[in-house]
Coordinates of C-alpha atoms and ligand atoms in Angstrom, one line a residue:
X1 CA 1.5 -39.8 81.5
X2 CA 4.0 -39.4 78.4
X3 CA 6.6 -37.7 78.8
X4 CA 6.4 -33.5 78.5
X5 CA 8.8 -30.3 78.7
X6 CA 6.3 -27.8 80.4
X7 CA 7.9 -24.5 80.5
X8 CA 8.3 -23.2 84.4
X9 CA 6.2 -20.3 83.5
X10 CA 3.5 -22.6 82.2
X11 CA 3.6 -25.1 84.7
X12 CA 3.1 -22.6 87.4
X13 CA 0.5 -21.2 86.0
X14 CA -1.4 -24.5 85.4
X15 CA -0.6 -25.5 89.3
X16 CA -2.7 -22.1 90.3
X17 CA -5.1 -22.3 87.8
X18 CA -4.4 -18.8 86.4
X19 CA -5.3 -19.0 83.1
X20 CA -2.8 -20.3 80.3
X21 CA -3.3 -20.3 76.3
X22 CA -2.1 -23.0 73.4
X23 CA -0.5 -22.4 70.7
X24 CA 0.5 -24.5 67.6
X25 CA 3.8 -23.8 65.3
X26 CA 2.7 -24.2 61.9
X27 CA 1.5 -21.5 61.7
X28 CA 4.9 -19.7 62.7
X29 CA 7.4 -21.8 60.8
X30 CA 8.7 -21.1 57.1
X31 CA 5.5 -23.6 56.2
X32 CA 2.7 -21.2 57.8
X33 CA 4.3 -17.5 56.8
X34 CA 7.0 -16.2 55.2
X35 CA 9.8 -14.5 57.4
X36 CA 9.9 -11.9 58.6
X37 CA 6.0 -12.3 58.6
X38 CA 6.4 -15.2 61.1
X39 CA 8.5 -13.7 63.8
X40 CA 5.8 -10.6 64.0
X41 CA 2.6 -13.4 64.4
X42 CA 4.4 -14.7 67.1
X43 CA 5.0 -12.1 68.9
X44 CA 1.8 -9.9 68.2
X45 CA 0.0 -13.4 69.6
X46 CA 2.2 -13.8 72.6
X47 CA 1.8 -10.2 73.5
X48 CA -2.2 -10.5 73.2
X49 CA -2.1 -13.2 75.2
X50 CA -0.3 -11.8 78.1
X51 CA -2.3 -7.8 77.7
X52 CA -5.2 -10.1 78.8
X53 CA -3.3 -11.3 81.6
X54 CA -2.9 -15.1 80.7
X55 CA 0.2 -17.0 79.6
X56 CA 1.0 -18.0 75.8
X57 CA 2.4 -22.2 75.7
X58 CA 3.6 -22.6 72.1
X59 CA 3.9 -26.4 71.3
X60 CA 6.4 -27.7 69.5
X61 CA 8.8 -30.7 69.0
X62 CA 12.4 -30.4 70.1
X63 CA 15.2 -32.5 69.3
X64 CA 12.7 -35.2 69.5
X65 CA 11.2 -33.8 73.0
X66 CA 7.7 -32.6 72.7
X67 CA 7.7 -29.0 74.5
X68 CA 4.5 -27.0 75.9
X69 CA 6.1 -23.0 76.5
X70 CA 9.5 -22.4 74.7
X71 CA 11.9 -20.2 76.2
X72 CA 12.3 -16.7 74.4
X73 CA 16.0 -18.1 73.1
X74 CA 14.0 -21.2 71.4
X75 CA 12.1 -19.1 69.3
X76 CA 14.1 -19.0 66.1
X77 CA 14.3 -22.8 66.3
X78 CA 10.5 -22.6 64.8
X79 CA 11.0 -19.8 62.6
X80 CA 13.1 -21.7 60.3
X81 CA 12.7 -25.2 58.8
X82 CA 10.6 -27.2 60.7
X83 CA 9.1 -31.0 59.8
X84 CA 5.2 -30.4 59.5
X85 CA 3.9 -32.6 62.9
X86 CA 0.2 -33.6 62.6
X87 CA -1.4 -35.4 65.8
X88 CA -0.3 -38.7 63.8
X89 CA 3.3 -38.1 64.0
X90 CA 4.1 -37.0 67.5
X91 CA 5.1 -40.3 67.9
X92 CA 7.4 -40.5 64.9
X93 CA 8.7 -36.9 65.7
X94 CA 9.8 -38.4 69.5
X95 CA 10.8 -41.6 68.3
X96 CA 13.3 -40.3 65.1
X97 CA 14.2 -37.5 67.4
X98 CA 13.3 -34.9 64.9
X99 CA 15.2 -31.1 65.2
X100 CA 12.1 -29.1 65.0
X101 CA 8.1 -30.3 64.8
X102 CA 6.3 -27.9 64.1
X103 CA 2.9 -28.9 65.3
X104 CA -0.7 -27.9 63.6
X105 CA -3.6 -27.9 65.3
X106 CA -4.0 -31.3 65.8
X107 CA -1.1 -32.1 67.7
X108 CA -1.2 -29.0 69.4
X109 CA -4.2 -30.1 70.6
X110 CA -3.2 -33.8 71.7
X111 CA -0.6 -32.1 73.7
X112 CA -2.4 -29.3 75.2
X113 CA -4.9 -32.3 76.4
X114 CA -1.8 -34.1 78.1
X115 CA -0.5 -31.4 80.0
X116 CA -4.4 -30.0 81.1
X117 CA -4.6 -26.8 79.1
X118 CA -8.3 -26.4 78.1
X119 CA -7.8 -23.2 75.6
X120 CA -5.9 -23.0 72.6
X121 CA -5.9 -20.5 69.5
X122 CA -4.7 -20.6 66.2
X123 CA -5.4 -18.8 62.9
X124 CA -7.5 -21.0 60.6
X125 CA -7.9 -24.6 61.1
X126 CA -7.7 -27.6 58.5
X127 CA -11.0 -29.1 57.3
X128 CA -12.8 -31.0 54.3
X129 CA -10.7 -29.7 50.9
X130 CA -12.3 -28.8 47.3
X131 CA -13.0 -32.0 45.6
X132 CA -12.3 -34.6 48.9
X133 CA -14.9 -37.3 47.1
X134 CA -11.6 -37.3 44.6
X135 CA -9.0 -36.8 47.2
X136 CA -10.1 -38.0 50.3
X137 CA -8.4 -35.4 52.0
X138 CA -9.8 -34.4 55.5
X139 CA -7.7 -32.7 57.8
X140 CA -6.6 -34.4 60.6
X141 CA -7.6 -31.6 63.0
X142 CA -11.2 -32.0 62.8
X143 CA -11.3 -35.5 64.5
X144 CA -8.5 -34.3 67.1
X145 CA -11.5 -30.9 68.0
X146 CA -14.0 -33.7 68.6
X147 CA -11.6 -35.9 70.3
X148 CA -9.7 -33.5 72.7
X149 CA -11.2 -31.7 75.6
X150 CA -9.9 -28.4 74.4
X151 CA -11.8 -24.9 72.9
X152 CA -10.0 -24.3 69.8
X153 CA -10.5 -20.4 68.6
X154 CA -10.0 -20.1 64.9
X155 CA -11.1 -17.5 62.4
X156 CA -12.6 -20.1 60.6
X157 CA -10.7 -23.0 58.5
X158 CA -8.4 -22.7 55.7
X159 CA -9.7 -19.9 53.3
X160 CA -9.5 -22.6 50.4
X161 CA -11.1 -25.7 52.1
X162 CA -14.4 -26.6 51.3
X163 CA -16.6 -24.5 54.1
X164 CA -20.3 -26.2 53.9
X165 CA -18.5 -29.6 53.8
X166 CA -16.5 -28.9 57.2
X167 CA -19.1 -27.2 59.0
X168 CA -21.5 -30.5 58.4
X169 CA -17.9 -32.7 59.3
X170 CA -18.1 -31.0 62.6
X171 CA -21.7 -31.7 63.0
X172 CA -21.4 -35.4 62.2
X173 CA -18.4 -35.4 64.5
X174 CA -20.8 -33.8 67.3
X175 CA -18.6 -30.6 67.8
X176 CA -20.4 -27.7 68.9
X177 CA -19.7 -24.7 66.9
X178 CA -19.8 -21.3 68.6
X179 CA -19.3 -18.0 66.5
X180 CA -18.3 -15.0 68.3
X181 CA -21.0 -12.2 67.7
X182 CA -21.9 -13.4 63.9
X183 CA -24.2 -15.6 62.3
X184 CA -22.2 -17.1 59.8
X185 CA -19.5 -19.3 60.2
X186 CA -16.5 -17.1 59.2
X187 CA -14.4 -17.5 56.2
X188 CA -10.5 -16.7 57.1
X189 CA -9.8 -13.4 55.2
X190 CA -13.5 -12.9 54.7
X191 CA -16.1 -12.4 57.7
X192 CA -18.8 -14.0 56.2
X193 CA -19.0 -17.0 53.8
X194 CA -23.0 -17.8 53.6
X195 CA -22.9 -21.1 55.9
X196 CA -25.2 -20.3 58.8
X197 CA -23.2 -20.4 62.4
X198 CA -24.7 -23.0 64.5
X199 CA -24.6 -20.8 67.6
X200 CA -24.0 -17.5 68.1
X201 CA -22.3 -16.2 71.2
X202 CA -21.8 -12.8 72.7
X203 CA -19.3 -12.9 75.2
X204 CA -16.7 -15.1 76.2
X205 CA -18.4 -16.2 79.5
X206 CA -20.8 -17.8 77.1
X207 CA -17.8 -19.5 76.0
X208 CA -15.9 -20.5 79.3
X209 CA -19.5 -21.8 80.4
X210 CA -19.9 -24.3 77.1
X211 CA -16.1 -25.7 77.3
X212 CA -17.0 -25.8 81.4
X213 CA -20.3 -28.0 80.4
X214 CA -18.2 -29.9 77.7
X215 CA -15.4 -30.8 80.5
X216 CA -18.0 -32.0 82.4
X217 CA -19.9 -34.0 80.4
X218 CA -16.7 -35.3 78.9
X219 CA -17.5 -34.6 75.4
X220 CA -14.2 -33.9 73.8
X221 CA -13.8 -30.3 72.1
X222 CA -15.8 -27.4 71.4
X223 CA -14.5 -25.1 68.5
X224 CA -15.2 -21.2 68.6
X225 CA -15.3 -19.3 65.4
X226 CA -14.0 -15.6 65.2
X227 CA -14.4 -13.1 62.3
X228 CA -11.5 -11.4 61.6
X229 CA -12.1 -7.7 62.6
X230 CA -13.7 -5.7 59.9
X231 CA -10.8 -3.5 59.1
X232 CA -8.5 -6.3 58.7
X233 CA -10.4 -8.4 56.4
X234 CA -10.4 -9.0 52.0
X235 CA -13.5 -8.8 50.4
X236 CA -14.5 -12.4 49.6
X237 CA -14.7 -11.6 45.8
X238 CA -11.1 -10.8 46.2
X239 CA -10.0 -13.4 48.1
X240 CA -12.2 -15.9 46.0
X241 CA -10.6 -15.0 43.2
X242 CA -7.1 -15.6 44.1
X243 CA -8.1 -19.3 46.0
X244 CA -9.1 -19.8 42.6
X245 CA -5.9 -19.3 41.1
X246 CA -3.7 -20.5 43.6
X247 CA -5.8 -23.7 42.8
X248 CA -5.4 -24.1 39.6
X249 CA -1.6 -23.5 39.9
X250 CA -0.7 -26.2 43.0
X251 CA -3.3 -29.2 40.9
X252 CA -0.9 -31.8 40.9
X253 CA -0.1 -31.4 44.8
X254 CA -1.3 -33.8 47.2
X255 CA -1.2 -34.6 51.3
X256 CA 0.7 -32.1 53.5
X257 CA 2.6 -30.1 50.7
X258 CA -1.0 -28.8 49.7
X259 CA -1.5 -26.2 52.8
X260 CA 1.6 -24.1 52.6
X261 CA 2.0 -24.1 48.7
X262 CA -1.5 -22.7 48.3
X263 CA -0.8 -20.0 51.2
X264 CA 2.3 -18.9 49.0
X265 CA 0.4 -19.1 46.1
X266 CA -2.5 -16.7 47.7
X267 CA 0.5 -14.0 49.1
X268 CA 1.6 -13.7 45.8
X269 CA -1.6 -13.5 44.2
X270 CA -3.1 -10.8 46.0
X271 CA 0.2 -8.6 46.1
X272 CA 1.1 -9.6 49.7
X273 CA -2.5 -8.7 50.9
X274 CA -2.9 -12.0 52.8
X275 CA -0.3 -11.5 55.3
X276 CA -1.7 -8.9 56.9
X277 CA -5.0 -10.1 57.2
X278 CA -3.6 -13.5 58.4
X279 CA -1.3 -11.4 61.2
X280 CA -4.1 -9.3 62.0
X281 CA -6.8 -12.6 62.7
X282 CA -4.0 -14.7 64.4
X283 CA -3.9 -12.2 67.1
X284 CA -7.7 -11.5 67.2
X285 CA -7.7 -15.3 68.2
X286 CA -4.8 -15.2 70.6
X287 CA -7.0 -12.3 72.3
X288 CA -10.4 -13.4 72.1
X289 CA -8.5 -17.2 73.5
X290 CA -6.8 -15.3 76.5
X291 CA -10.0 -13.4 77.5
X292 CA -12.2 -17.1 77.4
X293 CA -9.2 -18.6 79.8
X294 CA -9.7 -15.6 82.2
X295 CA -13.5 -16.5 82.4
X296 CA -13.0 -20.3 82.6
X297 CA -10.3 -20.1 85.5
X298 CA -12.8 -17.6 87.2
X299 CA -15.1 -20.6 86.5
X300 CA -13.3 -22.9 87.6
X301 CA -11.8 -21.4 90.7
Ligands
PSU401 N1 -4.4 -22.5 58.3 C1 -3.6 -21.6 57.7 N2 -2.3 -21.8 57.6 C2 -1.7 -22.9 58.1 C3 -2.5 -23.9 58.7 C4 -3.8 -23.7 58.8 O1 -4.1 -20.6 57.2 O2 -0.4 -23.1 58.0 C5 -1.9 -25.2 59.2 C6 -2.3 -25.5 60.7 O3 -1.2 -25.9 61.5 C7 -3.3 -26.6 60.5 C8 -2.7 -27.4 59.4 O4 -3.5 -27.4 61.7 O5 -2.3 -26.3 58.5 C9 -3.7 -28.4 58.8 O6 -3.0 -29.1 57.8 P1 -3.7 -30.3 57.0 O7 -4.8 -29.7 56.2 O8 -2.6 -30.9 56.2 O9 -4.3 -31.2 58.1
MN402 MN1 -4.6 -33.0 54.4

């Protein structure tokens, strides 16, 4: 097995199979959210994890190690800088000893696989973009969903990726897509974004019991799709509106510099707005996430 620092905490959760939660850092370094925006996701997601009585792992690369739980003091090492670490460069990130990796979803994934942690929650996950018969560009986390035999729990993908065009990626990539208590797949800021959901489910048993099947079968991933809650959430004229812009503004701007440049674009477009929403669905996740680890360890155990 390559080599992995597993927090204590994390590793004796996994040896009792109480019930332990992924998390990437993207989403919490200076390329997901501004500061001091960051430091509050991370804590309001930790702390939803643990109220449900599981354990947060954040992932992360280290002075070149590749880490699985950091230690409260390691925190502001992900807050700040950080190289963007996609499943792809793990291996670079170890090899050039890199400060900080901050990993998305894919890597996360990759690594949650490694060290046998079956539930992981971010915020939104990368997909197909706007115009990808120009571009090309598909997100690297939608192979790693169907590769890795991990639940992902999103509130959707990326609020400017092309939404039809993922959802049929997943399909061709035989993912199963679960939405929690809604028939449409999700749109980030917005609950609804036309695309029928695949399945609908109503509980997180439901959920534990697909993954469980999934594990079984040895399938790869499942991915489970959570609106944010109602009172969180930007009316999808709104928000449309200011993908729009935010578009238009960051043209020229290819490969990994696209994600967080439009995110900044999107903050300052709707006056800040975003933020909130994003904080507010991140932790959603993180609680929804902790609640399908409790089932699946009951599951399992
Ligand atoms: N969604 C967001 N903010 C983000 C990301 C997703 O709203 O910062 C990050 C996640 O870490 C995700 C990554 O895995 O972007 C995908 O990047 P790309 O499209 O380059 O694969
Ligand atoms: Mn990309």
């Amino acid at each position: 097995m390559p080599h992995l620092r597993i927090s204590a905490e994390v590793q004796d959760a996994l040896a009792h199979g109480h019930p332990v939660v992924g998390l990437e850092s993207t989403i919490y370094s200076h390329l997901g959210l501004p500061s001091p925006s960051n430091q509050e996701a991370l804590e309001r997601s930790t702390a939803a994890i643990r109220a449900h009585g599981a354990v947060p792992a954040i992932t992360a690369i280290l002075d070149g190690v590749p880490c699985i739980g950091l230690e409260p003091h390691e925190h502001e090492r992900i807050l700040g800088p950080a190289e963007k670490t996609s499943e792809r460069d793990i291996s670079v990130a170890i090899a050039r000893r890199w400060p900080v990796g901050a990993t998305t979803v894919s890597a996360s994934l990759a690594m949650c696989a490694t060290a046998g942690i079956s539930v992981f929650a971010t915020g939104g996950i990368g997909g197909v973009h706007l115009g990808s018969e120009e571009t090309g560009d598909i997100s690297a986390d939608l192979g790693a969903i169907a590769l890795h035999s991990v639940l992902t729990v999103c509130a959707g993908a990326k609020a400017f990726l092309d939404i039809p065009k993922t959802v049929e990626f997943l399909e061709t990539e035989s993912v199963p897509v679960l939405v929690y208590r809604s028939d449409e797949f999700p749109m980030f800021y917005a609950r609804s974004s036309g695309v029928a959901a695949s399945r609908r489910v109503e509980s997180t048993v439901e959920v534990a019991e697909v993954l469980a099947q999934r594990i079984v079968w040895d399938q790869g991933g499942v991915l489970l799709a959570v609106p944010i809650p109602e009172q969180d959430a930007i009316p999808a004229e709104e928000i449309l509106g200011a993908i729009e812009s935010a578009l238009a503004r960051t043209s020229g701007v290819q490969g990994a510099a696209v994600t967080p440049l439009v995110l900044e674009h999107i903050a300052e477009i709707t006056a800040g707005r975003s933020i909130p929403a994003n904080l507010a669905l991140a932790e959603n996740n993180a609680s929804v996430a902790a609640q399908v680890a409790v089932e699946f360890s009951r599951l399992l155990g």
